[in-house]
Amino acid sequence: MATASGHSRPMTQAPAADLILHHYETSPFSEKIRVLLGVKGAAWRSVLIPSILPKPDLTPLTGGYRRTPVMQIGADIYLDTQIMLAEIERRWPSPRTISGADWATNLWADRLMFQTAVPLIFGELGAQVPEAFIKDREKLSGRPFDPAAMAAAAPFMATQFRGHAAFIEAGLADRPWLAGDAPGLADAAAYMNIWFAGRNVPATTDRLLAGLVRTLDWRDRVRALGHGQRTELTGAEALEIARAADPAPPPTHDPADPSGLAPGAEVVVMADDYGRDPVRGRLVAATARSITLAREDPAVGRVHVHTPRVGYVLTAG
Ligand SMILES: N[C@@H](CCC(=O)N[C@@H](CS)C(=O)NCC(=O)O)C(=O)O
């Protein structure tokens, strides 16, 4: 493509090393992003965060959001994998990973299939789940986290998990990847649940995937995609990177936004499902796809925090 300066851009531009993922190894939503970065052939930086609160090097960036993962590019902070995937695709469009109804597939994987994997796993792990983790997840969800109740629901969850896996099997009937001829978001999103179950309850997962031969082969091929080139960074270094940077030009506010809120308004954003810790700031832009707000923190200076629109509640604060 020719640019204003007359130079031509390379066809393939891998994500630069200024993409930072705050994550932990066992996090399924993080695995979705890591696989996507593998598809993109990305060089990226990794900050390992705790799997339970407190997360002292993370919350100054997010304003209180505590879920995993969080993506940082300079002074721009992305909460929720939905907005991370959109931003990765916008900044680094090649190879293309999103088309068709992939966003619907992504929400199916995040909510419906994930919600069958959680009780399946924790019901079986039962007494092995540390008390501190149980207490943390009760705070996260606002509901009891009861491995015994999950174990009681396991037979139903097993049929549901296998049923969701059968959707993957059907999706692979006439193509090598759910995304088509090449891997993409649909693959990363669906794989996250198979990976999560497989690494925690491998024998049960094998039993529930028995006979789903295309899915088993696809699982191996998604794993073989890898995670791109990852280098480690400390949380303190990431905070310093945010402090030294200015936010990138934000999306354009939609004047027809149904919220009626205008840029500059004091607002609160929170997830609509779990981990609903409110994030406060000044509205920069609300669009049909995203919410951007500006916030200041002594540790990081001025940052822009971005969330998806679907799955998030925006109110005047
Ligand atoms: N909709 C969110 C869900 C993220 C999510 O549920 N992450 C889990 C871990 S994979 C979590 O936050 N657990 C609690 C924690 O890590 O503190 C997304 O797509 O990013």
CSV table of C-alpha atoms and ligand atoms in Angstrom, one decimal:
chain,number,residue,atom,x,y,z
A,1,MET,CA,0.0,0.0,0.0
A,2,ALA,CA,1.4,3.4,-0.9
A,3,THR,CA,1.6,6.0,1.9
A,4,ALA,CA,1.6,9.8,1.8
A,5,SER,CA,5.4,9.8,1.8
A,6,GLY,CA,5.4,7.5,-1.1
A,7,HIS,CA,6.9,4.5,0.7
A,8,SER,CA,5.2,1.2,0.4
A,9,ARG,CA,4.3,-0.7,3.6
A,10,PRO,CA,5.2,-4.3,4.1
A,11,MET,CA,2.4,-6.7,3.4
A,12,THR,CA,2.9,-8.3,6.8
A,13,GLN,CA,3.6,-6.3,9.8
A,14,ALA,CA,3.9,-8.3,13.0
A,15,PRO,CA,2.8,-6.8,16.3
A,16,ALA,CA,5.7,-4.9,17.6
A,17,ALA,CA,7.2,-5.6,21.0
A,18,ASP,CA,5.4,-2.7,22.6
A,19,LEU,CA,2.4,-5.0,23.2
A,20,ILE,CA,2.4,-6.1,26.9
A,21,LEU,CA,0.1,-8.8,28.2
A,22,HIS,CA,-0.5,-8.9,31.9
A,23,HIS,CA,-1.5,-12.6,32.5
A,24,TYR,CA,-0.7,-15.8,34.3
A,25,GLU,CA,0.1,-19.2,32.8
A,26,THR,CA,-3.0,-21.1,33.8
A,27,SER,CA,-5.5,-18.4,32.7
A,28,PRO,CA,-7.7,-19.6,29.8
A,29,PHE,CA,-8.7,-16.1,28.6
A,30,SER,CA,-4.9,-15.4,28.5
A,31,GLU,CA,-4.4,-18.5,26.4
A,32,LYS,CA,-6.9,-17.2,23.9
A,33,ILE,CA,-4.8,-14.0,23.4
A,34,ARG,CA,-1.5,-16.0,23.5
A,35,VAL,CA,-2.7,-18.3,20.7
A,36,LEU,CA,-3.9,-15.3,18.7
A,37,LEU,CA,-0.5,-13.7,19.1
A,38,GLY,CA,1.0,-17.0,17.8
A,39,VAL,CA,-1.3,-16.7,14.7
A,40,LYS,CA,-0.1,-13.1,14.2
A,41,GLY,CA,3.6,-14.2,14.6
A,42,ALA,CA,3.9,-11.4,17.2
A,43,ALA,CA,6.8,-10.3,19.3
A,44,TRP,CA,5.3,-9.3,22.7
A,45,ARG,CA,6.1,-8.7,26.3
A,46,SER,CA,4.7,-10.7,29.2
A,47,VAL,CA,4.1,-9.5,32.7
A,48,LEU,CA,3.1,-12.3,35.1
A,49,ILE,CA,0.4,-11.3,37.6
A,50,PRO,CA,-1.1,-13.2,40.6
A,51,SER,CA,-4.2,-15.3,40.0
A,52,ILE,CA,-5.9,-13.9,43.1
A,53,LEU,CA,-6.0,-10.4,44.7
A,54,PRO,CA,-4.1,-8.3,45.5
A,55,LYS,CA,-2.5,-7.3,42.2
A,56,PRO,CA,-0.6,-4.2,43.2
A,57,ASP,CA,1.2,-3.7,39.9
A,58,LEU,CA,-1.9,-4.2,37.8
A,59,THR,CA,-4.7,-2.1,39.4
A,60,PRO,CA,-2.9,1.3,39.1
A,61,LEU,CA,-3.1,0.6,35.3
A,62,THR,CA,-6.8,-0.5,35.3
A,63,GLY,CA,-8.4,1.7,37.9
A,64,GLY,CA,-9.6,-1.4,39.9
A,65,TYR,CA,-10.5,-3.9,37.2
A,66,ARG,CA,-8.9,-7.2,38.4
A,67,ARG,CA,-9.7,-9.8,35.7
A,68,THR,CA,-7.1,-11.5,33.6
A,69,PRO,CA,-5.7,-10.8,31.1
A,70,VAL,CA,-5.1,-7.0,30.7
A,71,MET,CA,-3.3,-5.7,27.6
A,72,GLN,CA,-1.2,-2.6,27.7
A,73,ILE,CA,0.3,-0.6,24.8
A,74,GLY,CA,2.2,2.4,26.3
A,75,ALA,CA,-0.5,4.4,28.1
A,76,ASP,CA,-3.4,2.5,26.6
A,77,ILE,CA,-4.9,-0.2,28.7
A,78,TYR,CA,-7.4,-2.8,27.3
A,79,LEU,CA,-9.8,-4.6,29.6
A,80,ASP,CA,-11.4,-7.8,28.4
A,81,THR,CA,-10.2,-10.1,25.6
A,82,GLN,CA,-13.0,-8.8,23.3
A,83,ILE,CA,-11.4,-5.3,23.0
A,84,MET,CA,-7.9,-6.7,23.0
A,85,LEU,CA,-8.7,-8.9,19.9
A,86,ALA,CA,-10.2,-5.9,18.1
A,87,GLU,CA,-7.3,-3.7,18.9
A,88,ILE,CA,-4.7,-6.3,17.9
A,89,GLU,CA,-6.5,-6.7,14.5
A,90,ARG,CA,-6.8,-3.0,14.0
A,91,ARG,CA,-3.1,-2.3,14.7
A,92,TRP,CA,-1.7,-5.4,13.0
A,93,PRO,CA,-4.2,-6.5,10.4
A,94,SER,CA,-2.1,-9.1,8.8
A,95,PRO,CA,-2.7,-12.0,8.8
A,96,ARG,CA,-6.4,-11.4,9.1
A,97,THR,CA,-7.9,-13.3,12.0
A,98,ILE,CA,-11.5,-11.9,12.3
A,99,SER,CA,-14.3,-12.3,9.7
A,100,GLY,CA,-17.9,-13.4,9.4
A,101,ALA,CA,-19.7,-14.0,12.7
A,102,ASP,CA,-16.5,-14.5,14.7
A,103,TRP,CA,-17.5,-12.0,17.4
A,104,ALA,CA,-20.6,-14.2,18.1
A,105,THR,CA,-18.3,-17.2,18.2
A,106,ASN,CA,-16.1,-15.4,20.7
A,107,LEU,CA,-19.0,-14.6,23.0
A,108,TRP,CA,-20.3,-18.2,22.8
A,109,ALA,CA,-16.8,-19.4,23.9
A,110,ASP,CA,-16.4,-16.8,26.6
A,111,ARG,CA,-19.8,-17.3,28.2
A,112,LEU,CA,-21.7,-20.5,27.3
A,113,MET,CA,-18.9,-22.9,26.8
A,114,PHE,CA,-16.6,-21.4,29.5
A,115,GLN,CA,-19.5,-21.7,32.0
A,116,THR,CA,-19.7,-25.4,31.5
A,117,ALA,CA,-15.9,-25.9,31.8
A,118,VAL,CA,-15.6,-24.1,35.2
A,119,PRO,CA,-17.9,-26.5,37.2
A,120,LEU,CA,-16.6,-29.5,35.3
A,121,ILE,CA,-13.0,-28.6,36.4
A,122,PHE,CA,-13.5,-27.4,39.9
A,123,GLY,CA,-16.1,-30.0,40.8
A,124,GLU,CA,-13.4,-32.7,39.9
A,125,LEU,CA,-10.5,-30.9,41.6
A,126,GLY,CA,-12.6,-30.4,44.7
A,127,ALA,CA,-10.4,-30.6,47.8
A,128,GLN,CA,-7.3,-29.7,45.8
A,129,VAL,CA,-8.6,-26.2,45.3
A,130,PRO,CA,-6.8,-23.9,47.8
A,131,GLU,CA,-9.0,-22.1,50.3
A,132,ALA,CA,-7.6,-18.7,49.3
A,133,PHE,CA,-8.6,-19.3,45.7
A,134,ILE,CA,-12.1,-20.2,46.7
A,135,LYS,CA,-12.5,-17.1,48.8
A,136,ASP,CA,-11.1,-15.0,46.0
A,137,ARG,CA,-13.5,-16.4,43.4
A,138,GLU,CA,-16.4,-15.8,45.8
A,139,LYS,CA,-15.4,-12.2,45.9
A,140,LEU,CA,-15.0,-12.2,42.1
A,141,SER,CA,-18.5,-13.6,41.4
A,142,GLY,CA,-20.4,-12.4,44.5
A,143,ARG,CA,-21.7,-16.0,44.9
A,144,PRO,CA,-20.6,-19.1,46.8
A,145,PHE,CA,-17.8,-21.0,45.0
A,146,ASP,CA,-18.7,-24.5,46.1
A,147,PRO,CA,-16.7,-27.4,44.6
A,148,ALA,CA,-19.2,-29.9,46.2
A,149,ALA,CA,-22.1,-28.3,44.4
A,150,MET,CA,-20.1,-28.2,41.2
A,151,ALA,CA,-19.3,-31.9,41.6
A,152,ALA,CA,-23.1,-32.5,41.9
A,153,ALA,CA,-23.7,-30.7,38.7
A,154,ALA,CA,-20.8,-32.5,36.9
A,155,PRO,CA,-22.9,-35.1,35.0
A,156,PHE,CA,-25.0,-32.3,33.4
A,157,MET,CA,-21.9,-30.2,32.8
A,158,ALA,CA,-20.2,-33.1,31.1
A,159,THR,CA,-23.0,-33.5,28.6
A,160,GLN,CA,-23.0,-29.7,28.0
A,161,PHE,CA,-19.3,-29.6,27.5
A,162,ARG,CA,-19.4,-32.5,25.0
A,163,GLY,CA,-22.3,-30.8,23.2
A,164,HIS,CA,-20.3,-27.6,22.9
A,165,ALA,CA,-17.3,-29.6,21.7
A,166,ALA,CA,-19.6,-31.1,19.1
A,167,PHE,CA,-20.1,-27.6,17.7
A,168,ILE,CA,-16.4,-27.4,17.1
A,169,GLU,CA,-16.4,-30.8,15.5
A,170,ALA,CA,-19.2,-29.7,13.1
A,171,GLY,CA,-17.4,-26.5,12.4
A,172,LEU,CA,-14.4,-28.5,11.2
A,173,ALA,CA,-16.3,-30.7,8.9
A,174,ASP,CA,-15.3,-29.1,5.6
A,175,ARG,CA,-12.4,-26.9,6.6
A,176,PRO,CA,-9.1,-27.2,8.5
A,177,TRP,CA,-9.8,-24.3,10.9
A,178,LEU,CA,-13.0,-22.9,12.4
A,179,ALA,CA,-11.9,-19.6,10.8
A,180,GLY,CA,-11.6,-21.2,7.4
A,181,ASP,CA,-8.4,-22.0,5.4
A,182,ALA,CA,-6.2,-20.4,8.0
A,183,PRO,CA,-6.4,-20.1,11.8
A,184,GLY,CA,-8.1,-17.1,13.4
A,185,LEU,CA,-10.1,-15.8,16.3
A,186,ALA,CA,-12.7,-18.5,16.1
A,187,ASP,CA,-10.0,-21.1,16.7
A,188,ALA,CA,-8.3,-19.2,19.6
A,189,ALA,CA,-11.7,-18.6,21.3
A,190,ALA,CA,-12.9,-22.2,21.1
A,191,TYR,CA,-9.5,-23.7,21.9
A,192,MET,CA,-9.3,-21.8,25.2
A,193,ASN,CA,-12.0,-24.0,26.7
A,194,ILE,CA,-10.6,-27.3,25.4
A,195,TRP,CA,-7.1,-26.2,26.7
A,196,PHE,CA,-8.5,-25.2,30.1
A,197,ALA,CA,-10.3,-28.5,30.6
A,198,GLY,CA,-7.5,-30.5,29.2
A,199,ARG,CA,-4.8,-29.1,31.4
A,200,ASN,CA,-6.9,-29.4,34.6
A,201,VAL,CA,-8.8,-32.6,34.2
A,202,PRO,CA,-7.1,-34.4,31.3
A,203,ALA,CA,-8.7,-37.8,31.7
A,204,THR,CA,-12.3,-36.4,31.8
A,205,THR,CA,-11.5,-34.1,28.8
A,206,ASP,CA,-10.3,-37.1,26.8
A,207,ARG,CA,-13.4,-39.0,27.7
A,208,LEU,CA,-15.7,-36.1,26.7
A,209,LEU,CA,-13.8,-35.6,23.4
A,210,ALA,CA,-13.8,-39.3,22.5
A,211,GLY,CA,-14.7,-39.8,18.9
A,212,LEU,CA,-14.5,-36.1,18.0
A,213,VAL,CA,-11.6,-36.9,15.8
A,214,ARG,CA,-11.4,-33.6,13.9
A,215,THR,CA,-11.5,-31.7,17.2
A,216,LEU,CA,-8.6,-33.8,18.7
A,217,ASP,CA,-6.5,-33.3,15.6
A,218,TRP,CA,-7.3,-29.5,15.6
A,219,ARG,CA,-6.4,-29.3,19.2
A,220,ASP,CA,-2.9,-30.5,18.4
A,221,ARG,CA,-2.6,-28.1,15.4
A,222,VAL,CA,-3.7,-25.1,17.5
A,223,ARG,CA,-1.2,-26.0,20.2
A,224,ALA,CA,1.5,-26.2,17.5
A,225,LEU,CA,0.8,-22.6,16.4
A,226,GLY,CA,2.7,-21.5,19.6
A,227,HIS,CA,2.5,-18.1,21.2
A,228,GLY,CA,4.8,-15.9,19.0
A,229,GLN,CA,7.9,-14.5,20.6
A,230,ARG,CA,7.5,-13.7,24.2
A,231,THR,CA,9.9,-11.9,26.5
A,232,GLU,CA,9.4,-11.2,30.2
A,233,LEU,CA,9.0,-7.8,31.8
A,234,THR,CA,8.4,-6.9,35.5
A,235,GLY,CA,5.2,-5.2,36.7
A,236,ALA,CA,7.3,-2.2,37.8
A,237,GLU,CA,8.8,-1.9,34.3
A,238,ALA,CA,5.3,-1.9,32.8
A,239,LEU,CA,4.1,0.8,35.1
A,240,GLU,CA,7.1,2.9,34.1
A,241,ILE,CA,6.3,2.4,30.4
A,242,ALA,CA,2.8,3.7,31.0
A,243,ARG,CA,4.1,6.7,32.9
A,244,ALA,CA,6.5,7.6,30.2
A,245,ALA,CA,3.9,7.3,27.4
A,246,ASP,CA,1.0,9.4,26.2
A,247,PRO,CA,-2.3,7.7,25.2
A,248,ALA,CA,-2.7,7.0,21.4
A,249,PRO,CA,-5.3,8.9,19.5
A,250,PRO,CA,-8.6,7.5,20.7
A,251,PRO,CA,-11.6,6.4,18.7
A,252,THR,CA,-14.1,9.1,17.6
A,253,HIS,CA,-17.0,9.5,20.0
A,254,ASP,CA,-20.4,8.6,18.5
A,255,PRO,CA,-22.7,11.5,19.0
A,256,ALA,CA,-25.7,9.2,18.5
A,257,ASP,CA,-24.5,7.0,21.4
A,258,PRO,CA,-27.7,5.8,23.2
A,259,SER,CA,-26.2,6.6,26.6
A,260,GLY,CA,-26.5,10.3,25.9
A,261,LEU,CA,-23.1,10.8,27.7
A,262,ALA,CA,-20.7,13.3,26.2
A,263,PRO,CA,-16.9,13.3,26.2
A,264,GLY,CA,-15.6,14.8,29.4
A,265,ALA,CA,-18.4,13.4,31.6
A,266,GLU,CA,-17.5,11.7,34.8
A,267,VAL,CA,-18.4,8.0,34.3
A,268,VAL,CA,-18.2,4.6,35.7
A,269,VAL,CA,-17.6,1.4,33.7
A,270,MET,CA,-18.0,-2.1,34.9
A,271,ALA,CA,-18.4,-5.7,33.6
A,272,ASP,CA,-22.0,-7.0,33.5
A,273,ASP,CA,-21.2,-10.5,34.7
A,274,TYR,CA,-18.5,-11.0,37.3
A,275,GLY,CA,-15.4,-9.1,38.5
A,276,ARG,CA,-17.7,-6.0,38.4
A,277,ASP,CA,-15.2,-3.7,40.2
A,278,PRO,CA,-16.1,-0.2,39.0
A,279,VAL,CA,-13.5,1.8,36.9
A,280,ARG,CA,-14.0,5.6,37.2
A,281,GLY,CA,-12.8,8.3,34.8
A,282,ARG,CA,-13.7,10.9,32.3
A,283,LEU,CA,-15.4,9.7,29.1
A,284,VAL,CA,-13.2,10.1,26.1
A,285,ALA,CA,-15.3,8.2,23.5
A,286,ALA,CA,-18.3,5.9,23.5
A,287,THR,CA,-19.0,3.9,20.3
A,288,ALA,CA,-21.0,0.9,19.4
A,289,ARG,CA,-17.9,-1.2,19.9
A,290,SER,CA,-16.0,0.3,22.7
A,291,ILE,CA,-15.8,2.7,25.7
A,292,THR,CA,-12.7,4.7,26.3
A,293,LEU,CA,-12.1,6.7,29.5
A,294,ALA,CA,-9.2,8.8,30.8
A,295,ARG,CA,-7.9,8.4,34.3
A,296,GLU,CA,-5.0,9.6,36.3
A,297,ASP,CA,-3.0,7.6,38.8
A,298,PRO,CA,0.1,8.7,40.7
A,299,ALA,CA,1.9,5.5,39.6
A,300,VAL,CA,1.2,5.8,35.9
A,301,GLY,CA,0.1,9.4,35.1
A,302,ARG,CA,-2.7,9.8,32.5
A,303,VAL,CA,-3.9,6.6,30.8
A,304,HIS,CA,-6.7,5.7,28.5
A,305,VAL,CA,-8.7,2.6,29.6
A,306,HIS,CA,-10.6,0.8,26.9
A,307,THR,CA,-13.4,-1.8,27.3
A,308,PRO,CA,-15.8,-3.5,24.9
A,309,ARG,CA,-19.4,-2.2,24.8
A,310,VAL,CA,-21.1,-5.6,24.8
A,311,GLY,CA,-20.8,-7.0,28.3
A,312,TYR,CA,-20.0,-3.7,30.0
A,313,VAL,CA,-22.2,-1.1,31.7
A,314,LEU,CA,-21.5,2.6,31.3
A,315,THR,CA,-23.1,5.1,33.7
A,316,ALA,CA,-22.7,8.6,34.8
A,317,GLY,CA,-20.5,8.7,37.9
B,1,LIG,N1,-14.7,-11.3,29.7
B,1,LIG,C1,-13.4,-11.4,30.3
B,1,LIG,C2,-13.3,-12.6,31.2
B,1,LIG,C3,-11.9,-12.7,31.8
B,1,LIG,C4,-11.8,-13.8,32.9
B,1,LIG,O1,-12.9,-14.3,33.4
B,1,LIG,N2,-10.6,-14.1,33.4
B,1,LIG,C5,-10.5,-14.9,34.5
B,1,LIG,C6,-9.2,-15.7,34.4
B,1,LIG,S1,-8.9,-16.5,32.9
B,1,LIG,C7,-10.3,-14.1,35.8
B,1,LIG,O2,-10.3,-12.9,35.6
B,1,LIG,N3,-10.2,-14.6,36.9
B,1,LIG,C8,-9.9,-13.9,38.1
B,1,LIG,C9,-8.6,-13.3,38.1
B,1,LIG,O3,-7.7,-13.6,37.3
B,1,LIG,O4,-8.3,-12.4,39.0
B,1,LIG,C10,-12.4,-11.4,29.1
B,1,LIG,O5,-12.7,-11.8,28.0
B,1,LIG,O6,-11.3,-10.9,29.3
